[in-house]
XYZ file of C-alpha atoms in Angstrom:
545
model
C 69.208 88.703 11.722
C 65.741 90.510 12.211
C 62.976 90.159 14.761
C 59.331 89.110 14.331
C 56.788 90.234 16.169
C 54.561 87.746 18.617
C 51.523 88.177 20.502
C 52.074 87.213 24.274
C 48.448 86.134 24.390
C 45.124 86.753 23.020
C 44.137 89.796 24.678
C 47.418 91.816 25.248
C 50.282 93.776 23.309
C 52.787 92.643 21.185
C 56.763 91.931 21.785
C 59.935 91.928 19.156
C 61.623 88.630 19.361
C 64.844 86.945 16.922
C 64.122 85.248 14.015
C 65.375 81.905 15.227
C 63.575 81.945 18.593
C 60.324 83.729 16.693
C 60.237 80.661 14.852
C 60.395 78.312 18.000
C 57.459 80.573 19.935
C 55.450 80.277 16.942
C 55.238 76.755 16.723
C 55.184 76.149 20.390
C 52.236 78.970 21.580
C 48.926 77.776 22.527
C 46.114 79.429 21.215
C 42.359 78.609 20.235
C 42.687 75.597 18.175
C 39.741 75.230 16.200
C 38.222 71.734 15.957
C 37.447 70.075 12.471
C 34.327 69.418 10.856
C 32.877 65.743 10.457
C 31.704 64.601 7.242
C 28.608 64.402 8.698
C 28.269 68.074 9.047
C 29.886 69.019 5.997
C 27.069 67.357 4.529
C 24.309 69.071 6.436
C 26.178 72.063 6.470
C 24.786 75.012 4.065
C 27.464 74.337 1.378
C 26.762 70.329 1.504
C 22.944 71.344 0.927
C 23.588 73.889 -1.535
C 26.258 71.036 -3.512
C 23.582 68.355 -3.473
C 21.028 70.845 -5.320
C 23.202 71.939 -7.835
C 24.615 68.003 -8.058
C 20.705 67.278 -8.601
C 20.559 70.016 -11.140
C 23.547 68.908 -12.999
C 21.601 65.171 -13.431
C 18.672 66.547 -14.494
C 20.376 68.188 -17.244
C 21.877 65.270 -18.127
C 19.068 62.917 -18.262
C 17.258 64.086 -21.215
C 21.022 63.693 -23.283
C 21.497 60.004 -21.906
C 18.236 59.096 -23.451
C 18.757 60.828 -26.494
C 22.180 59.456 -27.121
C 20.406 55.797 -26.319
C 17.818 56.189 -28.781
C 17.639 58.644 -30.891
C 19.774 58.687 -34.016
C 18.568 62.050 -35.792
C 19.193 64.048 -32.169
C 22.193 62.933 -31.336
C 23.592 63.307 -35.105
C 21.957 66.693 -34.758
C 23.514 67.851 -31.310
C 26.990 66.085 -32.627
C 27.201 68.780 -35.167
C 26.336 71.335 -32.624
C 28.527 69.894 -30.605
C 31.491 70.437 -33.214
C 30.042 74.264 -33.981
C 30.523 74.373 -29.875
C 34.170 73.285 -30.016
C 34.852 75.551 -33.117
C 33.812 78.091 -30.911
C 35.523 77.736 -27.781
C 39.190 77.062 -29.567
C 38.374 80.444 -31.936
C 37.785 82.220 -28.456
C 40.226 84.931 -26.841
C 40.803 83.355 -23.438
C 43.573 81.827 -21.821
C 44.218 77.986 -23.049
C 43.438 76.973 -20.145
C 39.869 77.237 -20.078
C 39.307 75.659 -23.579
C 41.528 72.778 -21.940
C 38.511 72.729 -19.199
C 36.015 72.663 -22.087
C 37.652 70.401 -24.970
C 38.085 67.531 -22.205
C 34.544 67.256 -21.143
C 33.506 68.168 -24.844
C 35.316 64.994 -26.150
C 34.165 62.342 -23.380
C 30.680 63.451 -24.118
C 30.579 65.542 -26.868
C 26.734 65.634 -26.891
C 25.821 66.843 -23.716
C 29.150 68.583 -23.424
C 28.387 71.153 -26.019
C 24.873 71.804 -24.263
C 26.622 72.362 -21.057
C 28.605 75.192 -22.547
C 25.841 77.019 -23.792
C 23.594 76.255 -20.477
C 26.502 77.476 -18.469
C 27.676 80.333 -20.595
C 24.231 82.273 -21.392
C 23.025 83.111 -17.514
C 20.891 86.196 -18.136
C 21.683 87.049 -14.376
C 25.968 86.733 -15.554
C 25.192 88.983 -18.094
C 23.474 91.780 -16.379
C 25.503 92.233 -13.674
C 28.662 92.496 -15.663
C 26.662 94.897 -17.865
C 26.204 97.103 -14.575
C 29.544 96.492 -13.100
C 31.188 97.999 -16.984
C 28.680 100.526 -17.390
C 29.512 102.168 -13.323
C 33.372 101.787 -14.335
C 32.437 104.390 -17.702
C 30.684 106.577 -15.231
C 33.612 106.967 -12.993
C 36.300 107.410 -15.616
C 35.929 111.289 -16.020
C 37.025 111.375 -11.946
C 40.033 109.517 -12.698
C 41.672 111.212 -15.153
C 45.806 110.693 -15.319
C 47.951 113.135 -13.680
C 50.204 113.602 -16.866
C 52.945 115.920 -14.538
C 53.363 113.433 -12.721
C 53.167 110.587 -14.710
C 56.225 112.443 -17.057
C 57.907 113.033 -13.553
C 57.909 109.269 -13.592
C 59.202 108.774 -17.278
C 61.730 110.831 -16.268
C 62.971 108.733 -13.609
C 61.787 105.311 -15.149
C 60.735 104.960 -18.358
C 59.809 101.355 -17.788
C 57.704 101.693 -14.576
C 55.992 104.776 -16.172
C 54.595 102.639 -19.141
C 52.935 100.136 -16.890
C 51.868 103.340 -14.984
C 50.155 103.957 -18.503
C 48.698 100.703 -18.951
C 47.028 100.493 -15.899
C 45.343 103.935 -16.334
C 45.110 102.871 -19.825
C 43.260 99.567 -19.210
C 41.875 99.451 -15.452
C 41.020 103.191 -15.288
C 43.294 103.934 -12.147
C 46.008 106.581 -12.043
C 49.205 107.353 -10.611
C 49.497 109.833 -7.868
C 52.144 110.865 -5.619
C 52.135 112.728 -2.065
C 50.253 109.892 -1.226
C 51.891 107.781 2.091
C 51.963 103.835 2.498
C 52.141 102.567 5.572
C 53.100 98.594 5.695
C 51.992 96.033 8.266
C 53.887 92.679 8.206
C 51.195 91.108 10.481
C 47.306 91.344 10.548
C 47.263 91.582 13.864
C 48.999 95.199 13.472
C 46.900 96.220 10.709
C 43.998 95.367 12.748
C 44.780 97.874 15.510
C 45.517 100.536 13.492
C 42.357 99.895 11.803
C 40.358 99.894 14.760
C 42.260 103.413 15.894
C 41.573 105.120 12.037
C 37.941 104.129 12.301
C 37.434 105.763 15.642
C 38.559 108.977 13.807
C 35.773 109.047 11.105
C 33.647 112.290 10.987
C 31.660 111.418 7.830
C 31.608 107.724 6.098
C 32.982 104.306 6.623
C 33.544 102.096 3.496
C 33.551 98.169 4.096
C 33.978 95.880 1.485
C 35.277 92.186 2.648
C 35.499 88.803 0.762
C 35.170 87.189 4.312
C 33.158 88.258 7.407
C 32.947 85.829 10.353
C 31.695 86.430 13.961
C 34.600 86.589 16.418
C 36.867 88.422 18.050
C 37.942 90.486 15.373
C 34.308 91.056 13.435
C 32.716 91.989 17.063
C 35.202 94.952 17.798
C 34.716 96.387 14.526
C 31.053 96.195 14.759
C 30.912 97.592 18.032
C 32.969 100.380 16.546
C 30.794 101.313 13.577
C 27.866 101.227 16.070
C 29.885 103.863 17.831
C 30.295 105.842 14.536
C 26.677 105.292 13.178
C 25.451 107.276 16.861
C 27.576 110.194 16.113
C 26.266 110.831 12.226
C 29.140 108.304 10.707
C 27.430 107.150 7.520
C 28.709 103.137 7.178
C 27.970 100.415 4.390
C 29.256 97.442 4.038
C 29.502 94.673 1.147
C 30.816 91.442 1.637
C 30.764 87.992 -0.591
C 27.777 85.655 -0.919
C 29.647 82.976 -0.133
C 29.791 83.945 3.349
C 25.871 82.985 3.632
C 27.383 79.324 3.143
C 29.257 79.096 6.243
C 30.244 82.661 7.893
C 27.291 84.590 8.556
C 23.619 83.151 8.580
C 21.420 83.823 5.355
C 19.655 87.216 6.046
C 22.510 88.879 8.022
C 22.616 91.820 5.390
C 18.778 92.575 7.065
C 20.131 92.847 11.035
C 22.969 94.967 9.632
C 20.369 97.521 8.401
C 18.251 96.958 11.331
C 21.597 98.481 13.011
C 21.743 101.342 11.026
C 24.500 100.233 8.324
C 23.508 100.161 4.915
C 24.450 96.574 3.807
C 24.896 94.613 0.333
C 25.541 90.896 -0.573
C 27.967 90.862 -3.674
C 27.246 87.952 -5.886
C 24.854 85.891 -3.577
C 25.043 82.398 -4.437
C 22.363 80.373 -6.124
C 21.619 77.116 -7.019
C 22.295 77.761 -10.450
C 25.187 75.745 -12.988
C 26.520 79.485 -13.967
C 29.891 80.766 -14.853
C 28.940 83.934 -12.606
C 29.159 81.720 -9.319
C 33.289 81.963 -10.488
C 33.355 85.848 -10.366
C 33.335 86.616 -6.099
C 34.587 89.652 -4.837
C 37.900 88.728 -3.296
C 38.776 92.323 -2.593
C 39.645 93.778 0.629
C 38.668 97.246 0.764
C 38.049 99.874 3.911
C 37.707 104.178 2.410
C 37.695 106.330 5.555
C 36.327 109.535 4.885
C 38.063 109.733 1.481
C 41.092 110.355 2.877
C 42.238 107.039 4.385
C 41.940 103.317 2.892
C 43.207 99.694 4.256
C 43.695 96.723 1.306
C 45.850 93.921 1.632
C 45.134 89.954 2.904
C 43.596 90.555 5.683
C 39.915 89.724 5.863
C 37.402 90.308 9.060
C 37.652 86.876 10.890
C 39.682 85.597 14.002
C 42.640 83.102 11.633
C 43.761 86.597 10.334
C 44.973 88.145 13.909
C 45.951 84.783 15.082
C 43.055 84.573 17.569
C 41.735 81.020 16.503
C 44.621 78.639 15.334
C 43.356 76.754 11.853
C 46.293 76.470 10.144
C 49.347 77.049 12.250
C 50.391 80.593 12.763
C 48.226 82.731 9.915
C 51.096 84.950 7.935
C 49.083 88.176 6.300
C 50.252 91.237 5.563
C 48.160 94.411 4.423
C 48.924 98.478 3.745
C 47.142 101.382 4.677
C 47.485 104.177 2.144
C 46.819 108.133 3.312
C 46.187 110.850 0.437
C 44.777 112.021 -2.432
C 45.247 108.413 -3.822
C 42.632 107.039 -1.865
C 40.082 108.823 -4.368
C 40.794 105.480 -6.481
C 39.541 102.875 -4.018
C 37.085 105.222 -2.630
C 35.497 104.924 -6.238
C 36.563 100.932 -6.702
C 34.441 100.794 -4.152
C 31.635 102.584 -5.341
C 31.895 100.859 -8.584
C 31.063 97.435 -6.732
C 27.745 98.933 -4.748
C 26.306 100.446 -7.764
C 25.710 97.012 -9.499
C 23.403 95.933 -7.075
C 22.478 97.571 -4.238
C 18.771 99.197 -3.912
C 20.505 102.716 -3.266
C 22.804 103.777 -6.198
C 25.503 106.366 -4.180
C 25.992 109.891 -6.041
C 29.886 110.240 -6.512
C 29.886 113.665 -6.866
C 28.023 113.429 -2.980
C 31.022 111.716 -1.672
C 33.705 113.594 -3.057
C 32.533 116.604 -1.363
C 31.972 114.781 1.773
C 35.661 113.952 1.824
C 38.153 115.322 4.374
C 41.202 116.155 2.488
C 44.341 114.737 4.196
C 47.462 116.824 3.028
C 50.212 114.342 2.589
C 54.060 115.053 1.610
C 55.752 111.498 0.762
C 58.608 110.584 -2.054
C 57.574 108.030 -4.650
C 54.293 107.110 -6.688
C 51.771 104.773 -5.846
C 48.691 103.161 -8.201
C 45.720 101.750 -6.035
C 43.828 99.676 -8.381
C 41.368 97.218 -9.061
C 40.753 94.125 -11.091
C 37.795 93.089 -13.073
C 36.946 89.084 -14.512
C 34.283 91.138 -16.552
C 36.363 93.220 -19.211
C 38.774 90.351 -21.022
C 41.518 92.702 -19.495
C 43.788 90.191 -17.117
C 45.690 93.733 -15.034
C 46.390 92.092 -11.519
C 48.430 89.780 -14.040
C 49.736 91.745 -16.219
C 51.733 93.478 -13.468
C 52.871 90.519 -11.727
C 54.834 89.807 -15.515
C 55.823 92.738 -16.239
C 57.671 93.397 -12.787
C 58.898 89.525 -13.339
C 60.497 90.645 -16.747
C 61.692 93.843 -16.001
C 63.736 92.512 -12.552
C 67.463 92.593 -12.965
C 67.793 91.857 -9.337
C 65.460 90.490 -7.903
C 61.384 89.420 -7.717
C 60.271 87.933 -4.659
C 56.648 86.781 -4.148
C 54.553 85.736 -0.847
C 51.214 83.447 -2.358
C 49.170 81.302 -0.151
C 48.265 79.268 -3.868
C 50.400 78.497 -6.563
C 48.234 77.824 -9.874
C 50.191 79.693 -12.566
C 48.799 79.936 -15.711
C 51.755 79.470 -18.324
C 52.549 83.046 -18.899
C 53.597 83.407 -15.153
C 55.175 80.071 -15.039
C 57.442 81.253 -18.337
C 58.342 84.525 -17.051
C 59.768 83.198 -13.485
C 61.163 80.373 -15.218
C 62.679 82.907 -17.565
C 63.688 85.562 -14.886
C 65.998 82.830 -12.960
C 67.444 81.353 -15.677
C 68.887 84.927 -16.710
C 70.492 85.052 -13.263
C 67.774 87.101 -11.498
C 66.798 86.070 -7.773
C 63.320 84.610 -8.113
C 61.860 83.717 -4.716
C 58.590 82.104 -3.922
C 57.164 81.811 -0.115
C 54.137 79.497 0.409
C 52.936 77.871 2.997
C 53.663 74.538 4.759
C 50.328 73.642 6.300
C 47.716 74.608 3.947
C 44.161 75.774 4.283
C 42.879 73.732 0.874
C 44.755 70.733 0.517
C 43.756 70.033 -3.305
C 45.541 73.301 -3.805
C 48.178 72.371 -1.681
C 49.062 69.519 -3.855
C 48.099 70.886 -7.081
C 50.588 73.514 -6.299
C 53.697 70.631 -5.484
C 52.985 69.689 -9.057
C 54.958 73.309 -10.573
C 58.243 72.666 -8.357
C 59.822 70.230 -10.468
C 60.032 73.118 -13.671
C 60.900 75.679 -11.096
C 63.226 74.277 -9.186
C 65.126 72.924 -12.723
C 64.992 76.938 -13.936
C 66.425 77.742 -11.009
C 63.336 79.578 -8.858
C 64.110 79.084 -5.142
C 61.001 77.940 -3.004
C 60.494 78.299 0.475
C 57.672 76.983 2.444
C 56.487 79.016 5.547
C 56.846 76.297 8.253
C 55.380 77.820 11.108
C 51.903 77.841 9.150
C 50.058 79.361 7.032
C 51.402 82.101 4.458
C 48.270 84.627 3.528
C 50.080 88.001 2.243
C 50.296 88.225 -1.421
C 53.236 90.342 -1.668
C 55.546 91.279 -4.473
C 58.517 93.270 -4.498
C 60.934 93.771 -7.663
C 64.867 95.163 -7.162
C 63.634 97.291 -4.195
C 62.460 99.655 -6.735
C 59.192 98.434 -6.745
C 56.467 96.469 -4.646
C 52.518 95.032 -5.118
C 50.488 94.407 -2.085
C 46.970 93.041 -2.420
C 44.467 90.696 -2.595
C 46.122 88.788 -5.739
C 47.244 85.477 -5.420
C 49.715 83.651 -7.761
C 46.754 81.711 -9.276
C 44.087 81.372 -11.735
C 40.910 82.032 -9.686
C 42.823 85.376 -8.820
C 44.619 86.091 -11.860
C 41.234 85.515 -14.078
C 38.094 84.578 -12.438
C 38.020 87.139 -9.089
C 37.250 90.958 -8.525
C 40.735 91.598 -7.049
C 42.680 95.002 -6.087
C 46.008 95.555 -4.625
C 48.254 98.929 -4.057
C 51.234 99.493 -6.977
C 54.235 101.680 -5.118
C 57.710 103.165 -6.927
C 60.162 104.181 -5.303
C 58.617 104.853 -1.498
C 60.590 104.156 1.647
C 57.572 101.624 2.506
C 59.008 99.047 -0.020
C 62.486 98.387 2.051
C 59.979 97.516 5.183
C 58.216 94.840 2.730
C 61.490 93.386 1.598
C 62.538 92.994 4.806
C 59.563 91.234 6.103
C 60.053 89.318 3.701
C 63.414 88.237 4.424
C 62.331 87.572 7.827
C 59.876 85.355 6.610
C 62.102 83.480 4.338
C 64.272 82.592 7.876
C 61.056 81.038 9.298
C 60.923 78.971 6.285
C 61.821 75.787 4.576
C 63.943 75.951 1.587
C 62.782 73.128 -0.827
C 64.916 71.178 -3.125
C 63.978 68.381 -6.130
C 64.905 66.210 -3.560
C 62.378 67.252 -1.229
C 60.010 67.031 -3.747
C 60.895 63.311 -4.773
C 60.351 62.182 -1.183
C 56.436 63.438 -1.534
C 54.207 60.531 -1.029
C 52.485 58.947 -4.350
C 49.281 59.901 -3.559
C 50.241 63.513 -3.227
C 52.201 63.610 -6.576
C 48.773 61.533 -8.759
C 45.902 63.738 -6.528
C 48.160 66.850 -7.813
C 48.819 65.540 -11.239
C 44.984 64.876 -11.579
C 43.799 68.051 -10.056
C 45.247 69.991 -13.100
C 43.183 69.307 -15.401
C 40.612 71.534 -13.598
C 44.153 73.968 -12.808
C 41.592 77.136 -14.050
C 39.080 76.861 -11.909
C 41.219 75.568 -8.260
């Protein structure tokens, strides 16, 4: 049947409890329930001030057009044509249909300002130059990631199949295989946070961070208080984290008392009050390099919902891996690839591969670490999530907090279950983003019809974006089964063949399929109307939820 493990309280150890009577404990603990917001402080909040500007932006764009269209014949016969040049454009483009669905909409209802929009939005100088850094640091690093072709023919040996995605990744994100490299999983963040907090304490040279989320808790306070530790005994530590943190997490400045502290800090992406496509492309990555030799990825952010310390959404299901080895060397220079856009100190790479401590690792199997870019038209995080959808025979079972396929996802599992293969999708039952929430009941229907099985987590919140393919293969990351992930996000996530690790993830995730609810059509019919229309709205803007 499986256990699960459960906290006793806040500040103590953990214990192994069955399935059925995990479920009942989660639902039933008591932990810190954190209150909701009021409108009234949404709308004072930092992201209420910062919506209001770029609301008051968007109008002031718009004004000039209204007049124009009002009483100007020659303009608005001259920004028509443009406006048809714009929409000759965007369909002739090579991006997912999708996006020109976002554009052709508002291009048709007001074709005039519509086509000035695009080019507003789409020629940010700002967009442009970082994604001209962020390519050019990826060419530099290339010649330190060079494809292990032994092993890589080790693998074609074994699997031909898994050894040509091997090949693509290398091929197209600049990552390569490795083996003798260990995986360690953790079905709960609370787990991966203690062993985090021990490997830390062990640095002798340089700590890593990089963190789409940073709040101040629990959590956040015992790693600082660590680093701080590290820092007095020579440690050198940076850390990067998301501008969207400044909205809400972490007050505006906070990259300034972190150097005041000694750790050399950087804001990825800071957000401005600017109607750009770059505000899209955050850094959803997870990433922690430990002296070169050690590296965490997975769900799990720095903030108190991830080891169940504050309650937001129910009980907070994450999951994460640490990976030991020579194939750290690949996030060790994802990461570097990220502080080299913008940071005032550009890091020598040659400087911290000789500071690395070699960690001599015998372990079966291969394993990819890699990383995904918005910026080079190259869609990777997805392109494995398809290809290990098309090449199960078994079975392909996900974890996603968000469903928002794009239609080559939604084919292939549609596809894989109709040819008989066990497709199985956990989300959650109490969501953190309710427009998601619905936008994602409006895919069931097709699924469910093809035959994909759906379970919703029902003790809370599902995090972990998982995925493991006939036990042969697994994914665990920071990709979620959407578009902002599969398209829009700097993502990364830990490819593994054939290592002992991947039977632990399958079984978590059977586990987690006995918390959970099994939905059927009928399930679905009994949603309330409002639920079904909000959902049925919402997907018009599907590319950018």
């Amino acid at each position: 049947m499986g256990v699960i493990l459960i906290k006793k309280d806040y500040r103590s150890g953990y214990e192994e409890v069955p399935v059925g009577e995990g479920a009942a404990r989660i639902r039933l603990r008591k932990g810190i329930k954190q209150g909701k917001k009021g409108v009234f402080h949404l709308l004072f909040s930092r992201i209420g001030v910062l919506a209001i500007l770029v609301l008051i932006q968007f109008v002031f764009l718009m004004i000039p057009f209204v007049w124009i269209q009002n009483y100007s014949t020659l303009f608005l016969s001259i920004y028509t044509v443009m406006a048809v040049a714009v929409l000759i454009v965007i369909l002739n483009r090579d991006i997912n249909p999708g996006f020109k669905l976002m554009w052709v909409i508002p291009m048709a209802a007001f074709p005039v300002f519509g086509a000035f929009f695009y080019i507003f939005v789409q020629a940010q100088p700002g967009a442009r130059r970082f994604n001209q850094k962020y390519l050019s640091n990826v060419r530099e690093t290339e010649p330190y990631l060079k494809q292990n072709e032994a092993v890589l023919s080790e693998l074609a040996a074994e699997d031909p199949h898994a050894a040509r995605l091997a090949t693509y990744i290398e091929e197209k994100a600049k990552f390569p295989i490795y083996e003798n490299s260990s995986v360690k999983y953790y079905p709960i963040g609370e787990l991966m946070f203690e062993d985090l907090k021990i490997q830390l304490k062990k640095a002798k040279r340089y700590i890593f961070l990089e963190y789409f989320i940073i709040a101040h808790g629990e959590m956040w306070g015992e790693v600082l208080d660590i680093l701080l530790e590290k820092i007095a005994e020579g440690v050198e530590v940076y850390l990067m984290y998301d501008g969207t943190n400044t909205l809400s997490n972490l007050p505006v400045g906070y990259e300034k008392k972190m150097e005041a502290l000694g750790i050399h800090c950087h804001v990825v992406q800071p957000i401005r009050v600017a109607l750009s496509t770059v505000q899209n492309n955050r850094d959803h990555r997870k990433i922690c390099v430990i002296d070169g030799n050690t590296a965490f990825t997975g769900g799990v952010n720095l903030a108190d919902e991830y080891i169940n310390v504050i309650d937001r959404f129910g009980h907070w299901k994450d999951t994460a891996v640490r990976i030991q080895g020579e194939a750290v060397k690949s996030f060790l220079f994802a990461w570097m690839q990220m502080w080299n856009v913008g940071a005032k100190e550009k890091l020598s790479y040659e400087k911290y591969l000789n500071l690395t401590i070699p960690l001599e690792v015998q372990a079966p199997g291969y394993v990819i670490p890699f990383s995904d870019s918005p910026l080079d038209q190259e869609n990777v995080g997805e392109s494995v999530y398809v290809d290990m959808i098309y090449s199960a025979n078994e079975y392909v079972h996900f974890m996603s907090p968000y469903l928002v396929p794009d239609n080559e996802v939604l084919t292939a599992l549609k596809y894989a279950a109709k040819r008989g293969v066990e497709v199985v999708l956990i989300l959650p039952h109490i969501p953190d983003k309710k427009y998601a929430f619905y936008l994602a009941k409006t895919y069931y229907p097709s699924l469910l019809e093809a035959g994909v099985n759906i379970y919703e987590y029902t003790p809370g919140f599902v995090h972990a974006k998982d995925c493991v393919c006939d036990g042969k293969s697994a994914v665990v990351g920071t990709i979620n089964l959407d578009y902002r992930s599969l398209y829009l996000h700097f993502e990364c996530a830990v490819w593994m063949y054939g290592m002992p690790e991947i039977a632990k993830i399958e079984e978590d995730f059977q586990v987690t399929m006995g918390l959970s609810q099994k939905i059927t059509m009928e399930d679905y019919l009994k949603l309330p109307f409002y639920v079904k229309l909000f959902g049925g709205v919402l997907k018009l803007m599907a590319p950018l939820m």
